[in-house]
Short mmCIF file of C-alpha atoms in Angstrom, two decimals:
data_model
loop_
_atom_site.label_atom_id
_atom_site.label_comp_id
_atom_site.label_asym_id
_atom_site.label_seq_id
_atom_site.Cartn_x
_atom_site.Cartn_y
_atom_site.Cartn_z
CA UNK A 1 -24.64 50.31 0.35
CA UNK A 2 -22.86 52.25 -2.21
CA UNK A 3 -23.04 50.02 -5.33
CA UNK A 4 -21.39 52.05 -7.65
CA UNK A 5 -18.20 52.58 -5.89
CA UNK A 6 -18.39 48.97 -5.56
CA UNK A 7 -18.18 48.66 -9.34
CA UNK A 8 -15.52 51.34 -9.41
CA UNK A 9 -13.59 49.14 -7.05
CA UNK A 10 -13.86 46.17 -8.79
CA UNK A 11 -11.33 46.32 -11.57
CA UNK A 12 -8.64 46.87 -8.00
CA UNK A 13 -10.00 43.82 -6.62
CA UNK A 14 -9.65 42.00 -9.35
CA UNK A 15 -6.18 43.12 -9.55
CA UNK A 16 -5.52 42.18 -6.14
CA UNK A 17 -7.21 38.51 -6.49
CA UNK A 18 -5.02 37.76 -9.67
CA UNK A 19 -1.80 38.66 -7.18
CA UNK A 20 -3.23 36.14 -4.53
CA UNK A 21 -3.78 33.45 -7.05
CA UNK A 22 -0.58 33.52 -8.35
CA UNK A 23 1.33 33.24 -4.82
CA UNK A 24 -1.33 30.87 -3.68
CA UNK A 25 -1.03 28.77 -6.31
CA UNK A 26 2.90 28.69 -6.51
CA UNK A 27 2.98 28.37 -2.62
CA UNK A 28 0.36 25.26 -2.92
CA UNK A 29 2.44 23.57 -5.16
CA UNK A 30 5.60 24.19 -3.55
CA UNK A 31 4.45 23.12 -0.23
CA UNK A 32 3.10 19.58 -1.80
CA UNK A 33 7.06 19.77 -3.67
CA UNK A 34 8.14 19.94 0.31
CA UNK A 35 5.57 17.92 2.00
CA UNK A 36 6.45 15.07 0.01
CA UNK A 37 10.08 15.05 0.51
CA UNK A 38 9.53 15.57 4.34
CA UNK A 39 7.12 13.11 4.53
CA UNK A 40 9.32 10.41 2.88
CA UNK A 41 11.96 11.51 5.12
CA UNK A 42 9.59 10.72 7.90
CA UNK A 43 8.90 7.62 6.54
CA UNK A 44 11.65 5.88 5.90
CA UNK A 45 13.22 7.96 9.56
CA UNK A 46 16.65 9.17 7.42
CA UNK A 47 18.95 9.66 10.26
CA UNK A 48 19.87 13.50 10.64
CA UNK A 49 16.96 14.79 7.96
CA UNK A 50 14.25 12.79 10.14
CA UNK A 51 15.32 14.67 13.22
CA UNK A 52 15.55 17.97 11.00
CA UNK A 53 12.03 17.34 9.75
CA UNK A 54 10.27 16.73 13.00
CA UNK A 55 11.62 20.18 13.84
CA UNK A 56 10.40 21.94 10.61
CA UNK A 57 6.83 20.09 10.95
CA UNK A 58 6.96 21.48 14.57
CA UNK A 59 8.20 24.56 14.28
CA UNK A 60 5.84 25.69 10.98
CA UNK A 61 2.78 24.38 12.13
CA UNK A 62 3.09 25.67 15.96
CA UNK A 63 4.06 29.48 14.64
CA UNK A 64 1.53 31.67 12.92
CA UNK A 65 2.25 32.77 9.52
CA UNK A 66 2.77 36.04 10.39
CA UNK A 67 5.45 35.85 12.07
CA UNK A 68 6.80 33.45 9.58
CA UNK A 69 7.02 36.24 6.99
CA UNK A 70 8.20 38.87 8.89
CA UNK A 71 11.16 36.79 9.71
CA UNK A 72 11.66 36.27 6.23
CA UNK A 73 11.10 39.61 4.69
CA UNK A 74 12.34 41.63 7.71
CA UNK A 75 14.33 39.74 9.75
CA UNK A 76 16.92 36.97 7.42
CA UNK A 77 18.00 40.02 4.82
CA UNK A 78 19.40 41.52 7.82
CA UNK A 79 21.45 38.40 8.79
CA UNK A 80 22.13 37.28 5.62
CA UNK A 81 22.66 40.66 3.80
CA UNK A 82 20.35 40.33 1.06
CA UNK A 83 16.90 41.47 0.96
CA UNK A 84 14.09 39.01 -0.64
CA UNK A 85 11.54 39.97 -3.08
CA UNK A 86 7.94 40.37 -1.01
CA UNK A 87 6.35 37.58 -3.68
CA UNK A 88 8.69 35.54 -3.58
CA UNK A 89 9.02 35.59 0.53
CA UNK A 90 4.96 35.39 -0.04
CA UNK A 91 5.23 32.23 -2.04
CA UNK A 92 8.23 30.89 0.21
CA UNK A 93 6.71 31.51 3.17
CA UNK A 94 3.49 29.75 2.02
CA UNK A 95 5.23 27.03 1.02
CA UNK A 96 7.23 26.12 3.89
CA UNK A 97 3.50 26.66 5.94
CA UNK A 98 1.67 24.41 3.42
CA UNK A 99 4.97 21.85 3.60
CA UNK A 100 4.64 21.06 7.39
CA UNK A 101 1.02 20.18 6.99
CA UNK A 102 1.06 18.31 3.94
CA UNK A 103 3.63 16.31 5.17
CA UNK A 104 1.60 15.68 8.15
CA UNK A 105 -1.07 14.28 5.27
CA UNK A 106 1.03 12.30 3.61
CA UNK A 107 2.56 10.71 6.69
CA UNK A 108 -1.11 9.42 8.01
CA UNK A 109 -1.95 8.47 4.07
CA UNK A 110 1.30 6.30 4.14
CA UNK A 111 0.58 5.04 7.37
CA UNK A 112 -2.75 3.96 6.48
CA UNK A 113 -2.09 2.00 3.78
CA UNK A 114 -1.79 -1.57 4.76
CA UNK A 115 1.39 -3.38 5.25
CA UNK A 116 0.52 -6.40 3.04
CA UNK A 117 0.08 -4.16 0.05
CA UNK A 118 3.88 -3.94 0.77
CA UNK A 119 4.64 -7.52 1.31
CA UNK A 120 2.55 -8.66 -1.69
CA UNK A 121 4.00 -6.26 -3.73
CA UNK A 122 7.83 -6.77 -2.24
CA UNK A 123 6.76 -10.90 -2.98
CA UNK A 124 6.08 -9.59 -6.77
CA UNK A 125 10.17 -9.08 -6.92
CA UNK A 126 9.68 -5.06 -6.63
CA UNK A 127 12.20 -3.24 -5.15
CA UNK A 128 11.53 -0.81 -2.07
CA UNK A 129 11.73 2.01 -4.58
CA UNK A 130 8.83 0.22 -7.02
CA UNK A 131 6.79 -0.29 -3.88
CA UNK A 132 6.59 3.02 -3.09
CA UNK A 133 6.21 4.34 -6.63
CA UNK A 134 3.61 2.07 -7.98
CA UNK A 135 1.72 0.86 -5.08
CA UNK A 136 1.47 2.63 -1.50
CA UNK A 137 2.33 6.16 -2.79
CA UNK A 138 -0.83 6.00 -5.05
CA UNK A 139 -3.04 4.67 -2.79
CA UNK A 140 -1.40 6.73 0.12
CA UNK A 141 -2.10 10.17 -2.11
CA UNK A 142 -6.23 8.65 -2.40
CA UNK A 143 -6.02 8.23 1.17
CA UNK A 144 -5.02 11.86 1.86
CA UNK A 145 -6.99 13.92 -0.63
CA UNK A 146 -9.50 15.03 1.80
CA UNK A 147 -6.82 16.80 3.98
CA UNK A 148 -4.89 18.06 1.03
CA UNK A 149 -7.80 20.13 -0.07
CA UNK A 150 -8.51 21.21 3.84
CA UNK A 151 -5.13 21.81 4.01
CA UNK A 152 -5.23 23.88 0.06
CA UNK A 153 -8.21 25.85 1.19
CA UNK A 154 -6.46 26.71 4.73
CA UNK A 155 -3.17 28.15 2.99
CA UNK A 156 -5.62 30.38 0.32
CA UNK A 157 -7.17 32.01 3.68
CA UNK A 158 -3.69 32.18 5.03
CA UNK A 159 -2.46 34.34 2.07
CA UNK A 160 -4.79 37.30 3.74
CA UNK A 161 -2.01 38.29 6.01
CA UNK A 162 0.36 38.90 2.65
CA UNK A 163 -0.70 42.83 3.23
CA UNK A 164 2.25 42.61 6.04
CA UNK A 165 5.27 42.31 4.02
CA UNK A 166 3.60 44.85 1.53
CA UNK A 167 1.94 42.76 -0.77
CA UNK A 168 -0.83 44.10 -2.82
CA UNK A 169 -3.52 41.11 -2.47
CA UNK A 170 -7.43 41.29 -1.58
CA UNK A 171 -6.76 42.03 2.19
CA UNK A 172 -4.46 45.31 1.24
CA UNK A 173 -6.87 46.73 -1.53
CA UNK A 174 -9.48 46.39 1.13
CA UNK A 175 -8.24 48.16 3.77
CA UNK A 176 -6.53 50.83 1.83
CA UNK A 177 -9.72 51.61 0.26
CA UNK A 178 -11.65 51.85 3.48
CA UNK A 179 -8.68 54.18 4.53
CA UNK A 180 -8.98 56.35 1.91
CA UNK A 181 -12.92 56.24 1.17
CA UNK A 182 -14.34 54.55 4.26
CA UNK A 183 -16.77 52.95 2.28
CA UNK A 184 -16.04 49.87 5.13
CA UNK A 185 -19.45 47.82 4.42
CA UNK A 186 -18.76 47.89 0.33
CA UNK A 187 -15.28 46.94 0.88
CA UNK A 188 -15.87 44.03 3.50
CA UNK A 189 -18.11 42.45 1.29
CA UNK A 190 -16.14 42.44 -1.79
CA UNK A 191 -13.73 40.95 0.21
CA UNK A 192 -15.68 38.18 0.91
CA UNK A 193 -16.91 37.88 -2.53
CA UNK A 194 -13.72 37.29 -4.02
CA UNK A 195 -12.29 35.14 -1.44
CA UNK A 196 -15.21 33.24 -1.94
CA UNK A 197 -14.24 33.00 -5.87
CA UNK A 198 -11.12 31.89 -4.86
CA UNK A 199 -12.05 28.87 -2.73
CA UNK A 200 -15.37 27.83 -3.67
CA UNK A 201 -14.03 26.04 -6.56
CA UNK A 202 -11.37 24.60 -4.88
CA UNK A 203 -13.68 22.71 -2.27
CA UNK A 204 -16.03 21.74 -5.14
CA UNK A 205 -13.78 20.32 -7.45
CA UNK A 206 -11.94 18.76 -4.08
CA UNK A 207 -14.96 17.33 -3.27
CA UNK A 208 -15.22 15.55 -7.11
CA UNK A 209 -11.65 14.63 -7.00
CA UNK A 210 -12.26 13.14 -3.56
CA UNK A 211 -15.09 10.80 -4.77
CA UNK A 212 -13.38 9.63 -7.90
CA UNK A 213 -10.21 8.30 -6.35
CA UNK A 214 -12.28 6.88 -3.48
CA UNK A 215 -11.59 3.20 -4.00
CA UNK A 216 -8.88 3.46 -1.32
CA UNK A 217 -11.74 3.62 1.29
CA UNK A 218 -13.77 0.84 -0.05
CA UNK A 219 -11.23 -2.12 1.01
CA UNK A 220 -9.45 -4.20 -2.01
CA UNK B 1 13.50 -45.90 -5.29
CA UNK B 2 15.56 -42.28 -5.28
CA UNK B 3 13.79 -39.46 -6.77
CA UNK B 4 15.82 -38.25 -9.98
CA UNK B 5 13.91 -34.69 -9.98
CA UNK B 6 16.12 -31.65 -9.18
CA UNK B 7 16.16 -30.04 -5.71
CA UNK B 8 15.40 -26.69 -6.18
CA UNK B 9 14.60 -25.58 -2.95
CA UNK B 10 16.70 -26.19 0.10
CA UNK B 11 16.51 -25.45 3.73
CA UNK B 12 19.15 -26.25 5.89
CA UNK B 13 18.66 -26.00 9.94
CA UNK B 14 16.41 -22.82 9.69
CA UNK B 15 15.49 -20.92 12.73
CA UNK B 16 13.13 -18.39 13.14
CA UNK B 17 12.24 -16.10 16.27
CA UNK B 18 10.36 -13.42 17.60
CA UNK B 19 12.07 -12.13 20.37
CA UNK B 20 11.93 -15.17 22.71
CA UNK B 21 9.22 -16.98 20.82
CA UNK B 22 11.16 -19.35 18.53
CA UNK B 23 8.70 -20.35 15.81
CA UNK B 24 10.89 -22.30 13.84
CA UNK B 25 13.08 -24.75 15.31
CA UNK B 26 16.30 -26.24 13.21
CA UNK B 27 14.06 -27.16 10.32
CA UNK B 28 15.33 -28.95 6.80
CA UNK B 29 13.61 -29.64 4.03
CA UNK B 30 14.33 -30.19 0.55
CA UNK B 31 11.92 -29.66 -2.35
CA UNK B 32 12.64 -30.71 -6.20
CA UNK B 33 10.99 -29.48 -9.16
CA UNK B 34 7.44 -30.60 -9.74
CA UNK B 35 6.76 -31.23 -6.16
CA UNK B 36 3.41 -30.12 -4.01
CA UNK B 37 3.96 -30.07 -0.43
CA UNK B 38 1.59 -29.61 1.95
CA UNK B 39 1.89 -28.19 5.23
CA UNK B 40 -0.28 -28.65 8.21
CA UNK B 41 -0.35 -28.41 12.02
CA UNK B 42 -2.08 -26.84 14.56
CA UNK B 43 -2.18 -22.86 15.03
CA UNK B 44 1.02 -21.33 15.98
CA UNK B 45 3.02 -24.42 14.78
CA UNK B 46 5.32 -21.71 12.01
CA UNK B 47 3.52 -22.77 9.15
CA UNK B 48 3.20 -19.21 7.68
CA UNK B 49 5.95 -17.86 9.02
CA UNK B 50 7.84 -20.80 7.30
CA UNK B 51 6.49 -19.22 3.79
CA UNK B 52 7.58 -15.84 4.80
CA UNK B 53 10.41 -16.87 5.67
CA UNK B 54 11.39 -18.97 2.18
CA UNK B 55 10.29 -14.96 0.36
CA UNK B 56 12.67 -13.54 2.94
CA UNK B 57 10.00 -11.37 4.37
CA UNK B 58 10.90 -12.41 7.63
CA UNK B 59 14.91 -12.21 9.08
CA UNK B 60 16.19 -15.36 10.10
CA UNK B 61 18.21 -16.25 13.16
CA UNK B 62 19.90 -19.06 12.28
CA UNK B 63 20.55 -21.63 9.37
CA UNK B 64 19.84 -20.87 5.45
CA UNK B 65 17.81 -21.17 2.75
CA UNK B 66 18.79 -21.99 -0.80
CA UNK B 67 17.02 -21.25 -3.82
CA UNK B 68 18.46 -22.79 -7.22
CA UNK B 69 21.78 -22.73 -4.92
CA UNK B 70 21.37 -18.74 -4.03
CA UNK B 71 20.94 -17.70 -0.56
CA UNK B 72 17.86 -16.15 0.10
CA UNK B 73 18.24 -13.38 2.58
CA UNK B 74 15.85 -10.54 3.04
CA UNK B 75 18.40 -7.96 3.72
CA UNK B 76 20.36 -9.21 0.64
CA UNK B 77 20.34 -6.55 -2.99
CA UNK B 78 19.10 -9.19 -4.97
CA UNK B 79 16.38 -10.62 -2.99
CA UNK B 80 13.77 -8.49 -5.67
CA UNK B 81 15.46 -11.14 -8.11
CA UNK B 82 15.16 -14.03 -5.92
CA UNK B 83 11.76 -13.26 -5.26
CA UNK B 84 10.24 -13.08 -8.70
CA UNK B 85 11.20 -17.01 -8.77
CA UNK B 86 8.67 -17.34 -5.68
CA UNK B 87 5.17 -16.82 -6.30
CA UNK B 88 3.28 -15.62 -3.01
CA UNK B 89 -0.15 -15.86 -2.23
CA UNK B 90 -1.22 -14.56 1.36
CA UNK B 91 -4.60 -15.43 2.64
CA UNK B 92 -6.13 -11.92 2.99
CA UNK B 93 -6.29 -11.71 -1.31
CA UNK B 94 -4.41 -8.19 -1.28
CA UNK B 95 -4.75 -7.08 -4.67
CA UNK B 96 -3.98 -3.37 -5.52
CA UNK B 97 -7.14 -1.29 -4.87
CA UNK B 98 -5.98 1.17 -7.61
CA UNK B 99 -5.49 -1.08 -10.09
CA UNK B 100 -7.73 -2.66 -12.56
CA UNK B 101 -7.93 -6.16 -12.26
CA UNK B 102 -5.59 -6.68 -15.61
CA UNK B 103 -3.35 -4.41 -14.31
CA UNK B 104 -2.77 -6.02 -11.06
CA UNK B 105 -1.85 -9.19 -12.70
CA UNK B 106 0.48 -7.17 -15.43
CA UNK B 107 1.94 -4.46 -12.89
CA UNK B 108 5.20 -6.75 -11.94
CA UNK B 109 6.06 -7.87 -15.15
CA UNK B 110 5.78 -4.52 -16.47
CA UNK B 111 7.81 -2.75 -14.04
CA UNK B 112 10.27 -5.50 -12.27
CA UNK B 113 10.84 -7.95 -15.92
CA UNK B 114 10.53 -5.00 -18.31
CA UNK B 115 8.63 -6.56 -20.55
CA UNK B 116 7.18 -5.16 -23.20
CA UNK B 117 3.15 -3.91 -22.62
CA UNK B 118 1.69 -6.13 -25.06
CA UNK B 119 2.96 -8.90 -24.25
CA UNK B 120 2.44 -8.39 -20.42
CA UNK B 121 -1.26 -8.02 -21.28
CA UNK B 122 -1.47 -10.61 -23.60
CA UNK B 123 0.05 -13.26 -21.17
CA UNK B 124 -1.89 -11.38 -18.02
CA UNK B 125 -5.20 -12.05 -20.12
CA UNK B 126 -4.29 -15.52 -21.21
CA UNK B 127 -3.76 -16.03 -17.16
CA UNK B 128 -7.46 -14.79 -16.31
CA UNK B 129 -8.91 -16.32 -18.74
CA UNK B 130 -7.00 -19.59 -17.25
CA UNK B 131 -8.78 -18.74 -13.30
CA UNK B 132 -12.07 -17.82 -15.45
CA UNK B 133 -12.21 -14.15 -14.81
CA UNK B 134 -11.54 -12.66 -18.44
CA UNK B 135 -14.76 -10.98 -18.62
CA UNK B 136 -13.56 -9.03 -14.97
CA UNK B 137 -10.51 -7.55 -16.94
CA UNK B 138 -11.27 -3.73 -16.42
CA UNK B 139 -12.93 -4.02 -13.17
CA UNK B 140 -11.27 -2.95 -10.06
CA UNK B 141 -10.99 -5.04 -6.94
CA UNK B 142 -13.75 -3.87 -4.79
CA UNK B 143 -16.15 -5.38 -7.43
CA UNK B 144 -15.33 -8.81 -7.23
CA UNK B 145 -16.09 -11.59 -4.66
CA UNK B 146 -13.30 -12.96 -2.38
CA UNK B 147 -13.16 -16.44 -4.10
CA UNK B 148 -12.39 -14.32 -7.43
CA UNK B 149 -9.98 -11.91 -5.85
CA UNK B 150 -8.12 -14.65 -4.29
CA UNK B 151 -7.90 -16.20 -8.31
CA UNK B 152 -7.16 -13.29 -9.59
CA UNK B 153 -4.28 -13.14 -6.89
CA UNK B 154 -2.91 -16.12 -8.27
CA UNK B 155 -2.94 -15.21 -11.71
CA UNK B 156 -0.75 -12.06 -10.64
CA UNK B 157 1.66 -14.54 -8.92
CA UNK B 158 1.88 -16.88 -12.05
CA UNK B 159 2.30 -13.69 -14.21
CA UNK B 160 6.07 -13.47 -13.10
CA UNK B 161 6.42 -17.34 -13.90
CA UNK B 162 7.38 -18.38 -10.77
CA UNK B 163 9.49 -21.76 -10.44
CA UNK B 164 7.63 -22.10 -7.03
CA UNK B 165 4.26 -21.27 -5.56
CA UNK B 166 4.13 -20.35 -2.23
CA UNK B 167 1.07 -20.48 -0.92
CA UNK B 168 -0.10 -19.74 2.87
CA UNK B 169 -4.22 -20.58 3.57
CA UNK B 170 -5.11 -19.12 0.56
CA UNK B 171 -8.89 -20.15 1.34
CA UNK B 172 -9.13 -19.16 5.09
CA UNK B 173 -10.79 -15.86 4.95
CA UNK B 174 -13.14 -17.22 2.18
CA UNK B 175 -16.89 -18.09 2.48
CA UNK B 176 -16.85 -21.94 2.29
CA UNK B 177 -18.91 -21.66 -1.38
CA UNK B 178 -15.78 -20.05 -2.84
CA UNK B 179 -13.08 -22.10 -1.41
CA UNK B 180 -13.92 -24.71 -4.46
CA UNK B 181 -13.24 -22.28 -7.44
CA UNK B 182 -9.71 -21.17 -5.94
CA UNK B 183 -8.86 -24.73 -5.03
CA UNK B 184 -9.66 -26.23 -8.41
CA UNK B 185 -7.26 -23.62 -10.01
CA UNK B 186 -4.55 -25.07 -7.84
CA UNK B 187 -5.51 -28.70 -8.03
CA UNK B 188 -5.02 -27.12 -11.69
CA UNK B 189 -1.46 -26.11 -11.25
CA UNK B 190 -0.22 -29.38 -9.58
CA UNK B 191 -1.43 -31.63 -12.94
CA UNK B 192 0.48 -29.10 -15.02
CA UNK B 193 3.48 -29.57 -12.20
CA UNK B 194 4.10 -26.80 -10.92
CA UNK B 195 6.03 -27.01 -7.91
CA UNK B 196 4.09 -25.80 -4.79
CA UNK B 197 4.62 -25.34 -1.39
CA UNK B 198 0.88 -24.41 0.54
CA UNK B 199 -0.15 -24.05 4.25
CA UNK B 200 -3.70 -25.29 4.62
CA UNK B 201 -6.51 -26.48 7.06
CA UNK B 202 -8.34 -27.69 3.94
CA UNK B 203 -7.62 -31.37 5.19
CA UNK B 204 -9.13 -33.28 1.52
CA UNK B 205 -8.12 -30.61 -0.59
CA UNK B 206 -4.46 -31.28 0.99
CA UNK B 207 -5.23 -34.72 0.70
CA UNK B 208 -6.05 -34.25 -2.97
CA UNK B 209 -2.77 -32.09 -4.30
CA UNK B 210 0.03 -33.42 -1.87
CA UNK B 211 2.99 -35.52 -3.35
CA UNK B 212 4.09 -34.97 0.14
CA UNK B 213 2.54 -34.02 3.77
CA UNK B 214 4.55 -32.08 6.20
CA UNK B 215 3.63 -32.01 9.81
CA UNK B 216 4.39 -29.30 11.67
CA UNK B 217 4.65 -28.65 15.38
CA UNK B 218 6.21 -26.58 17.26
CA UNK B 219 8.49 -24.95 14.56
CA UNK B 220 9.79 -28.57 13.94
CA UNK B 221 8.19 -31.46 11.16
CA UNK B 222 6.93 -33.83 13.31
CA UNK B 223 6.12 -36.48 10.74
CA UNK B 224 6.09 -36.30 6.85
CA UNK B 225 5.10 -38.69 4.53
CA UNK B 226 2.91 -39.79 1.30
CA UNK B 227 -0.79 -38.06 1.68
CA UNK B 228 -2.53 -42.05 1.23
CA UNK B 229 -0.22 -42.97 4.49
CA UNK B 230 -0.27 -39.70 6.92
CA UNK B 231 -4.27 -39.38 6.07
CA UNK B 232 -5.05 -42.82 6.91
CA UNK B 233 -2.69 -44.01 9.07
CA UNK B 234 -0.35 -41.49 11.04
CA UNK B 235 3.02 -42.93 12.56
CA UNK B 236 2.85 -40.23 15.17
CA UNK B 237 0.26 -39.31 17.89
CA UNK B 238 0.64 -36.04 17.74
CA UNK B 239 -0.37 -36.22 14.05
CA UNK B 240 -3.30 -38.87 14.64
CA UNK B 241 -4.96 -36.27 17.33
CA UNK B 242 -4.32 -33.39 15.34
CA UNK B 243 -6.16 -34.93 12.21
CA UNK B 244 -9.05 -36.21 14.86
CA UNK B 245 -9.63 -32.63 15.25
CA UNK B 246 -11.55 -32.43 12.16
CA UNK B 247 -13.71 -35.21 12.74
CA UNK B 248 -16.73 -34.73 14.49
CA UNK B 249 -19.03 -37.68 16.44
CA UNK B 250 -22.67 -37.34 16.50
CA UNK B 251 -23.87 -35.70 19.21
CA UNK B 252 -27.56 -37.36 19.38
CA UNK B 253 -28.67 -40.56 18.16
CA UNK B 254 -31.01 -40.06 15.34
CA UNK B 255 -34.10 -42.30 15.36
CA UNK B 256 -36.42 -42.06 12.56
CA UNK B 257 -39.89 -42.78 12.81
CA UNK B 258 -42.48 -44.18 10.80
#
């Protein structure tokens, strides 16, 4: 392995993982944003937005991401006569992705938080609103932390196909490098490397998070 | 002799069912101020569901219930007014996992009375320190017993200063060494007279706290009366077998040798 091109490469890389950070994080947020209004949708079964929101949950998680974005960066600006910025399609698309399955999270978090948590608390003179707010959202978000940080780390991989629309993240530095310098090994494993700076943190500080809001799991 | 005390509780031919299943049949009952009623009967009889429905946690079918002269209906807007006057406590002591034990008991009047913090906790620790669990102020749920969760349960209830207590087998799902410590708090409550309603299988304990005994069967009271008189000497039979049920005859004959 050629080590010093690796170094040369490295500044490029770095480039490339600040680019995926950004629309990872944006897109992470923004799908939580959406997968808590979908979920509560869900919830309390809205007439017209439930129905609309089954759809969405459907139709996002049962379509790969791909395809998702090349709808949205090559496909809607033709319909709808304006073209979309390739970050912000990135971010949107991710979004909308990460939105469908965080919904799904919430949705089995509120589900699994008992229904006499809701009496007792209705029987304190809350209103449905106060219910939610201070006492099964809380304990519903405990519930689901496990699958939000499956469901973070999933959408950071995800951002890999980004080199579509013409994004410059990890996965485009990589292979344009091996195109123009087929150093292929050096490349592949930087790749790696930095993905793995991306999302080893995430699962290790998940994992933290995860034990310090456990006392959902341990029964009142 | 007419009782003077106010009737603040009034239920006029209630009826209650699931689906076919009707659980309450045309029941009345009045309660005033400072009363403790008890109810019993056998399993199924609508005891619970009679508490439910008095919070308006279940829908009614027929008939109404009046609280301080305001109909209490679950679909109603103001029912989150009406029920900070009724002080629940279920038998499966469901405090808020999340929440440290002072802020389970504060929580409600916090957010539903807006009142001020300080005071909330100052009247939240005056309330543990009245069910003895001060000194579990900080903890959370999971590190308490059952007997204490089910106190501290009650202490969230009284935080909203209820006019009534509602409460359904509050010691039912406890071990039997516990059921003492939550019982004494409410034998507690009824000197101070607060007015109670509470479903129970806790025969001398009802005994004990009743200034009345209702006997339910069937969704209807089948006899009610003064604790000294239904404990000792039922008008009904249904009522004399039911209490027989917690008597028990020696199996064997004990002989005891030299």
């Amino acid at each position: 392995m050629d080590f010093g091109a690796m170094v040369d490469y490295l500044p490029l890389f770095e480039q490339a993982m600040w680019l995926t950070l950004r629309i990872g994080w944006i897109g992470i947020l923004g799908s939580l944003v959406i997968g808590l209004v979908v979920a509560m949708i869900t919830h309390y079964k809205i007439p017209v937005l439930y129905q609309i929101s089954l759809f969405y949950i459907e139709l996002y998680r049962n379509t790969p991401l791909l395809i998702q974005l090349f709808f949205m960066y090559f496909a809607l600006p033709r319909v709808l006569g304006v073209g979309i910025d390739a970050e912000a399609c990135g971010m949107l698309g991710l979004a909308l992705l990460g939105g469908a399955y965080m919904a799904e999270s919430f949705r089995s978090g509120l589900e699994a938080v008992e229904p006499i948590q809701t009496e007792s608390a209705l029987s304190l003179g809350m209103t449905k609103a106060q219910v939610m707010r201070y006492v099964v959202l809380p304990q519903a978000v405990s519930l689901s932390v496990q699958s939000f940080v499956a469901n973070i780390i999933f959408l950071l991989k995800e951002t890999s196909v980004f080199s579509a629309i013409s994004l410059m993240d990890l996965m485009f530095v990589a292979k344009d490098l091996i195109g123009l310098y087929y150093n292929t090994t050096e490349c592949l494993v930087l790749l790696v490397i930095f993905y793995l700076i991306i999302i080893l943190p995430v699962s290790i500080l998940g994992t933290v998070v995860e034990r310090k809001l456990r006392y959902g799991a341990f029964g009142s | 002799m007419a009782d003077e005390r106010e009737i603040v509780l009034r239920i006029e031919n209630l009826t209650k069912s699931f689906g076919d299943n009707v659980v309450i049949d045309g029941l009345d009952l009045e309660v005033r101020a400072g009363e403790v009623i008890v109810v019993i009967g056998p399993s199924g009889c609508g005891k619970s569901t009679l508490l439910r429905c008095i919070n308006g946690l279940e829908e009614i079918q027929g008939g109404r219930i009046l609280l301080d002269d305001q109909e209490v209906d679950g679909r109603s807007k103001n029912i989150a007014q009406i029920r900070q006057k009724l002080g629940m406590v279920f038998q499966s002591y469901d405090l808020f996992p999340h929440k440290t034990i002072i802020e389970n008991v504060t929580l409600s009047p916090i957010v539903v009375q807006k009142r001020p913090k300080e005071e909330a906790i100052a009247e939240g620790e005056a309330l543990l320190e009245r069910v003895g669990l001060l000194d579990k102020r900080d903890d959370y749920p999971r590190q308490l017993s059952g007997g204490q969760k089910q106190r501290v349960t009650i202490a969230r209830a009284l935080a909203m200063q209820p006019e009534i207590m509602l409460l359904d087998e509050i010691t039912a799902a406890l071990d039997p060494e516990m059921v003492h410590e939550v019982l004494d708090v409410i034998l507690d409550l009824a000197r101070e007279g607060k007015t109670m309603i509470i479903v129970t299988h806790e025969m001398s304990f009802a005994r004990a706290v009743a200034d009345r005994v209702i006997f339910l069967e069937g969704g209807h009271i089948v006899e009610e009366g003064i604790p000294e008189l239904f404990f000792t000497n039922p008008k009904t039979e249904r009522a004399r077998e039911f209490l027989h049920t917690f008597e028990f005859t020696a199996v064997r004959s004990h002989t005891v040798e030299e």
